[in-house]
């Protein structure tokens, strides 16, 4: 499996990229991830109670995924490609564990959490497709292996599964706890009809 992982990494990792390719790689590897929290935050402004609970389900799934990712890295440390002298690194990165990818664990957990709610499944699929360029770029730029991305997908799915029982317990409580503060902070846009109460 390691041999396949190394081979796939060397096939994707940039060998002699242009300046434009490096810029694109940096934007996709480090910038596109912000689409996920941005989607959750902006969607909250116009969502009804059920929609907000779907968004919170995604956020809780992402939090669980981050905890799982941290635990996996602690119990099974897998070095990054540049640490073992494989390929070329184009983005500065600490020599932390590579497996699973935190970026993709977060992204795919958001997608899996959203997919648990029928009204958000289309958004879940669109965001899942948006995560693919992030996965590619983090390999292309030399800071992750392909199997780190497969591990992240599994981490995200498991995290959403762990969070599923919270759908009818913690999630509604979170929504009811957050909404008063939201209505206070966004009182003016709510009065103007720009955001939903």
mmCIF file of C-alpha atoms in Angstrom:
data_model
loop_
_atom_site.group_PDB
_atom_site.id
_atom_site.type_symbol
_atom_site.label_atom_id
_atom_site.label_comp_id
_atom_site.label_asym_id
_atom_site.label_seq_id
_atom_site.Cartn_x
_atom_site.Cartn_y
_atom_site.Cartn_z
ATOM 1 C CA UNK A 1 0.000 0.000 0.000
ATOM 2 C CA UNK A 2 2.864 2.388 0.793
ATOM 3 C CA UNK A 3 4.423 1.723 -2.608
ATOM 4 C CA UNK A 4 1.140 2.586 -4.336
ATOM 5 C CA UNK A 5 0.776 5.676 -2.155
ATOM 6 C CA UNK A 6 4.281 6.846 -3.099
ATOM 7 C CA UNK A 7 3.722 6.130 -6.794
ATOM 8 C CA UNK A 8 0.444 8.033 -6.907
ATOM 9 C CA UNK A 9 2.013 10.922 -4.999
ATOM 10 C CA UNK A 10 4.927 11.198 -7.451
ATOM 11 C CA UNK A 11 2.492 11.065 -10.364
ATOM 12 C CA UNK A 12 0.460 14.021 -9.009
ATOM 13 C CA UNK A 13 3.185 16.072 -7.272
ATOM 14 C CA UNK A 14 4.399 18.997 -9.406
ATOM 15 C CA UNK A 15 7.855 18.417 -10.883
ATOM 16 C CA UNK A 16 8.502 21.622 -12.819
ATOM 17 C CA UNK A 17 5.432 23.868 -12.409
ATOM 18 C CA UNK A 18 4.964 27.287 -13.922
ATOM 19 C CA UNK A 19 4.414 30.318 -11.697
ATOM 20 C CA UNK A 20 0.728 30.262 -12.650
ATOM 21 C CA UNK A 21 0.412 26.582 -11.720
ATOM 22 C CA UNK A 22 2.032 27.236 -8.341
ATOM 23 C CA UNK A 23 -0.282 30.172 -7.682
ATOM 24 C CA UNK A 24 -3.313 28.054 -8.571
ATOM 25 C CA UNK A 25 -1.991 25.247 -6.379
ATOM 26 C CA UNK A 26 -1.580 27.590 -3.407
ATOM 27 C CA UNK A 27 -5.058 29.077 -3.820
ATOM 28 C CA UNK A 28 -6.703 25.665 -4.095
ATOM 29 C CA UNK A 29 -4.622 24.064 -1.328
ATOM 30 C CA UNK A 30 -5.016 26.814 1.260
ATOM 31 C CA UNK A 31 -7.791 29.154 0.109
ATOM 32 C CA UNK A 32 -10.692 27.066 -1.166
ATOM 33 C CA UNK A 33 -11.251 25.470 2.256
ATOM 34 C CA UNK A 34 -12.780 28.771 3.445
ATOM 35 C CA UNK A 35 -15.737 28.084 1.157
ATOM 36 C CA UNK A 36 -17.030 25.551 3.697
ATOM 37 C CA UNK A 37 -17.355 27.748 6.817
ATOM 38 C CA UNK A 38 -18.463 30.604 4.547
ATOM 39 C CA UNK A 39 -21.288 28.462 3.203
ATOM 40 C CA UNK A 40 -22.362 27.486 6.725
ATOM 41 C CA UNK A 41 -22.299 31.083 7.973
ATOM 42 C CA UNK A 42 -24.056 32.697 5.018
ATOM 43 C CA UNK A 43 -26.665 29.952 4.765
ATOM 44 C CA UNK A 44 -27.581 30.470 8.421
ATOM 45 C CA UNK A 45 -28.683 34.030 7.603
ATOM 46 C CA UNK A 46 -31.519 32.864 5.342
ATOM 47 C CA UNK A 47 -32.312 29.404 6.769
ATOM 48 C CA UNK A 48 -35.381 28.336 8.701
ATOM 49 C CA UNK A 49 -35.132 26.263 11.907
ATOM 50 C CA UNK A 50 -34.731 22.951 10.054
ATOM 51 C CA UNK A 51 -32.119 24.453 7.748
ATOM 52 C CA UNK A 52 -30.155 25.836 10.676
ATOM 53 C CA UNK A 53 -30.196 22.450 12.338
ATOM 54 C CA UNK A 54 -28.744 20.936 9.156
ATOM 55 C CA UNK A 55 -25.980 23.549 9.206
ATOM 56 C CA UNK A 56 -25.281 22.822 12.874
ATOM 57 C CA UNK A 57 -25.219 19.090 12.100
ATOM 58 C CA UNK A 58 -22.506 19.815 9.534
ATOM 59 C CA UNK A 59 -20.559 21.976 11.984
ATOM 60 C CA UNK A 60 -20.751 19.335 14.721
ATOM 61 C CA UNK A 61 -19.661 16.657 12.231
ATOM 62 C CA UNK A 62 -16.675 18.820 11.300
ATOM 63 C CA UNK A 63 -15.733 19.287 14.956
ATOM 64 C CA UNK A 64 -15.899 15.525 15.519
ATOM 65 C CA UNK A 65 -13.775 14.981 12.402
ATOM 66 C CA UNK A 66 -11.106 17.341 13.721
ATOM 67 C CA UNK A 67 -11.023 15.430 16.995
ATOM 68 C CA UNK A 68 -10.785 12.095 15.163
ATOM 69 C CA UNK A 69 -8.051 13.421 12.883
ATOM 70 C CA UNK A 70 -6.049 14.610 15.880
ATOM 71 C CA UNK A 71 -6.460 11.256 17.635
ATOM 72 C CA UNK A 72 -5.434 9.262 14.552
ATOM 73 C CA UNK A 73 -2.310 11.384 14.125
ATOM 74 C CA UNK A 74 -1.406 10.881 17.792
ATOM 75 C CA UNK A 75 -1.815 7.114 17.721
ATOM 76 C CA UNK A 76 -0.469 6.470 14.208
ATOM 77 C CA UNK A 77 2.003 9.067 12.985
ATOM 78 C CA UNK A 78 2.595 9.013 9.242
ATOM 79 C CA UNK A 79 5.217 11.503 7.978
ATOM 80 C CA UNK A 80 4.542 13.952 5.189
ATOM 81 C CA UNK A 81 6.212 13.402 1.791
ATOM 82 C CA UNK A 82 8.810 16.154 2.278
ATOM 83 C CA UNK A 83 9.818 14.676 5.645
ATOM 84 C CA UNK A 84 10.848 11.413 3.978
ATOM 85 C CA UNK A 85 12.456 13.246 1.044
ATOM 86 C CA UNK A 86 9.832 12.286 -1.499
ATOM 87 C CA UNK A 87 8.861 14.654 -4.309
ATOM 88 C CA UNK A 88 8.929 18.434 -4.082
ATOM 89 C CA UNK A 89 7.337 20.728 -1.513
ATOM 90 C CA UNK A 90 5.979 24.091 -2.687
ATOM 91 C CA UNK A 91 4.081 25.244 0.415
ATOM 92 C CA UNK A 92 5.761 25.722 3.810
ATOM 93 C CA UNK A 93 4.353 23.277 6.323
ATOM 94 C CA UNK A 94 5.316 21.962 9.731
ATOM 95 C CA UNK A 95 6.386 18.285 9.762
ATOM 96 C CA UNK A 96 3.155 17.204 11.440
ATOM 97 C CA UNK A 97 1.364 13.945 10.682
ATOM 98 C CA UNK A 98 0.034 13.693 7.157
ATOM 99 C CA UNK A 99 -2.713 11.107 7.748
ATOM 100 C CA UNK A 100 -5.529 11.974 7.530
ATOM 101 C CA UNK A 101 -5.647 15.414 5.932
ATOM 102 C CA UNK A 102 -7.193 17.887 8.382
ATOM 103 C CA UNK A 103 -8.400 20.114 5.542
ATOM 104 C CA UNK A 104 -10.264 17.310 3.828
ATOM 105 C CA UNK A 105 -11.485 15.681 7.041
ATOM 106 C CA UNK A 106 -13.136 19.004 7.847
ATOM 107 C CA UNK A 107 -14.501 19.534 4.342
ATOM 108 C CA UNK A 108 -15.931 16.074 3.846
ATOM 109 C CA UNK A 109 -17.388 15.998 7.364
ATOM 110 C CA UNK A 110 -19.284 19.192 6.530
ATOM 111 C CA UNK A 111 -20.560 17.539 3.351
ATOM 112 C CA UNK A 112 -21.545 14.317 5.122
ATOM 113 C CA UNK A 113 -23.275 16.246 7.908
ATOM 114 C CA UNK A 114 -25.278 18.251 5.380
ATOM 115 C CA UNK A 115 -26.169 15.102 3.441
ATOM 116 C CA UNK A 116 -28.002 13.759 6.500
ATOM 117 C CA UNK A 117 -30.684 16.392 5.825
ATOM 118 C CA UNK A 118 -32.587 15.940 2.534
ATOM 119 C CA UNK A 119 -32.997 19.674 1.909
ATOM 120 C CA UNK A 120 -29.201 20.160 2.008
ATOM 121 C CA UNK A 121 -28.109 17.160 -0.069
ATOM 122 C CA UNK A 122 -27.599 19.147 -3.252
ATOM 123 C CA UNK A 123 -25.338 21.602 -1.409
ATOM 124 C CA UNK A 124 -23.520 18.628 0.148
ATOM 125 C CA UNK A 125 -22.718 17.213 -3.287
ATOM 126 C CA UNK A 126 -21.604 20.579 -4.669
ATOM 127 C CA UNK A 127 -19.311 21.151 -1.694
ATOM 128 C CA UNK A 128 -17.982 17.583 -1.964
ATOM 129 C CA UNK A 129 -17.015 18.300 -5.569
ATOM 130 C CA UNK A 130 -15.371 21.558 -4.451
ATOM 131 C CA UNK A 131 -13.268 19.546 -2.004
ATOM 132 C CA UNK A 132 -11.691 17.505 -4.811
ATOM 133 C CA UNK A 133 -9.477 20.362 -6.110
ATOM 134 C CA UNK A 134 -8.302 20.959 -2.532
ATOM 135 C CA UNK A 135 -7.306 17.304 -2.243
ATOM 136 C CA UNK A 136 -5.505 17.401 -5.599
ATOM 137 C CA UNK A 137 -3.706 20.662 -4.786
ATOM 138 C CA UNK A 138 -2.395 19.494 -1.435
ATOM 139 C CA UNK A 139 -0.806 16.510 -3.170
ATOM 140 C CA UNK A 140 0.347 18.615 -6.136
ATOM 141 C CA UNK A 141 2.057 21.059 -3.787
ATOM 142 C CA UNK A 142 3.884 18.264 -1.979
ATOM 143 C CA UNK A 143 2.377 18.301 1.503
ATOM 144 C CA UNK A 144 0.078 15.257 1.410
ATOM 145 C CA UNK A 145 -0.116 11.727 0.062
ATOM 146 C CA UNK A 146 -3.151 10.453 -1.877
ATOM 147 C CA UNK A 147 -4.060 8.039 0.920
ATOM 148 C CA UNK A 148 -4.239 10.999 3.299
ATOM 149 C CA UNK A 149 -7.230 12.123 1.256
ATOM 150 C CA UNK A 150 -8.862 8.695 1.307
ATOM 151 C CA UNK A 151 -8.357 8.644 5.073
ATOM 152 C CA UNK A 152 -9.912 12.095 5.314
ATOM 153 C CA UNK A 153 -13.001 10.950 3.399
ATOM 154 C CA UNK A 154 -13.415 8.021 5.782
ATOM 155 C CA UNK A 155 -12.823 10.311 8.789
ATOM 156 C CA UNK A 156 -15.486 12.734 7.562
ATOM 157 C CA UNK A 157 -18.030 9.952 7.006
ATOM 158 C CA UNK A 158 -17.343 8.361 10.401
ATOM 159 C CA UNK A 159 -17.599 11.779 12.084
ATOM 160 C CA UNK A 160 -21.012 12.390 10.515
ATOM 161 C CA UNK A 161 -22.095 8.916 11.614
ATOM 162 C CA UNK A 162 -21.007 9.637 15.182
ATOM 163 C CA UNK A 163 -22.889 12.941 15.055
ATOM 164 C CA UNK A 164 -26.082 11.423 13.641
ATOM 165 C CA UNK A 165 -27.617 10.480 17.042
ATOM 166 C CA UNK A 166 -27.264 14.146 18.063
ATOM 167 C CA UNK A 167 -29.714 15.182 15.336
ATOM 168 C CA UNK A 168 -32.741 15.114 17.640
ATOM 169 C CA UNK A 169 -30.993 15.925 20.922
ATOM 170 C CA UNK A 170 -27.995 18.267 20.967
ATOM 171 C CA UNK A 171 -28.553 19.931 17.577
ATOM 172 C CA UNK A 172 -31.970 21.510 18.411
ATOM 173 C CA UNK A 173 -30.613 22.623 21.791
ATOM 174 C CA UNK A 174 -27.636 24.275 20.058
ATOM 175 C CA UNK A 175 -29.939 26.050 17.622
ATOM 176 C CA UNK A 176 -32.161 27.375 20.389
ATOM 177 C CA UNK A 177 -29.100 28.507 22.317
ATOM 178 C CA UNK A 178 -27.467 30.304 19.375
ATOM 179 C CA UNK A 179 -30.538 31.999 17.879
ATOM 180 C CA UNK A 180 -31.095 34.605 20.648
ATOM 181 C CA UNK A 181 -27.494 35.822 20.360
ATOM 182 C CA UNK A 182 -27.788 35.803 16.563
ATOM 183 C CA UNK A 183 -31.013 37.859 16.695
ATOM 184 C CA UNK A 184 -29.363 40.352 19.024
ATOM 185 C CA UNK A 185 -26.260 40.808 16.876
ATOM 186 C CA UNK A 186 -28.169 40.834 13.572
ATOM 187 C CA UNK A 187 -31.186 42.838 14.794
ATOM 188 C CA UNK A 188 -30.743 45.593 12.205
ATOM 189 C CA UNK A 189 -30.339 43.325 9.121
ATOM 190 C CA UNK A 190 -33.272 41.231 10.393
ATOM 191 C CA UNK A 191 -35.473 44.348 10.649
ATOM 192 C CA UNK A 192 -34.441 45.334 7.128
ATOM 193 C CA UNK A 193 -35.423 41.874 5.870
ATOM 194 C CA UNK A 194 -31.895 41.112 4.690
ATOM 195 C CA UNK A 195 -31.548 38.140 7.021
ATOM 196 C CA UNK A 196 -34.048 35.777 8.604
ATOM 197 C CA UNK A 197 -34.950 36.023 12.289
#
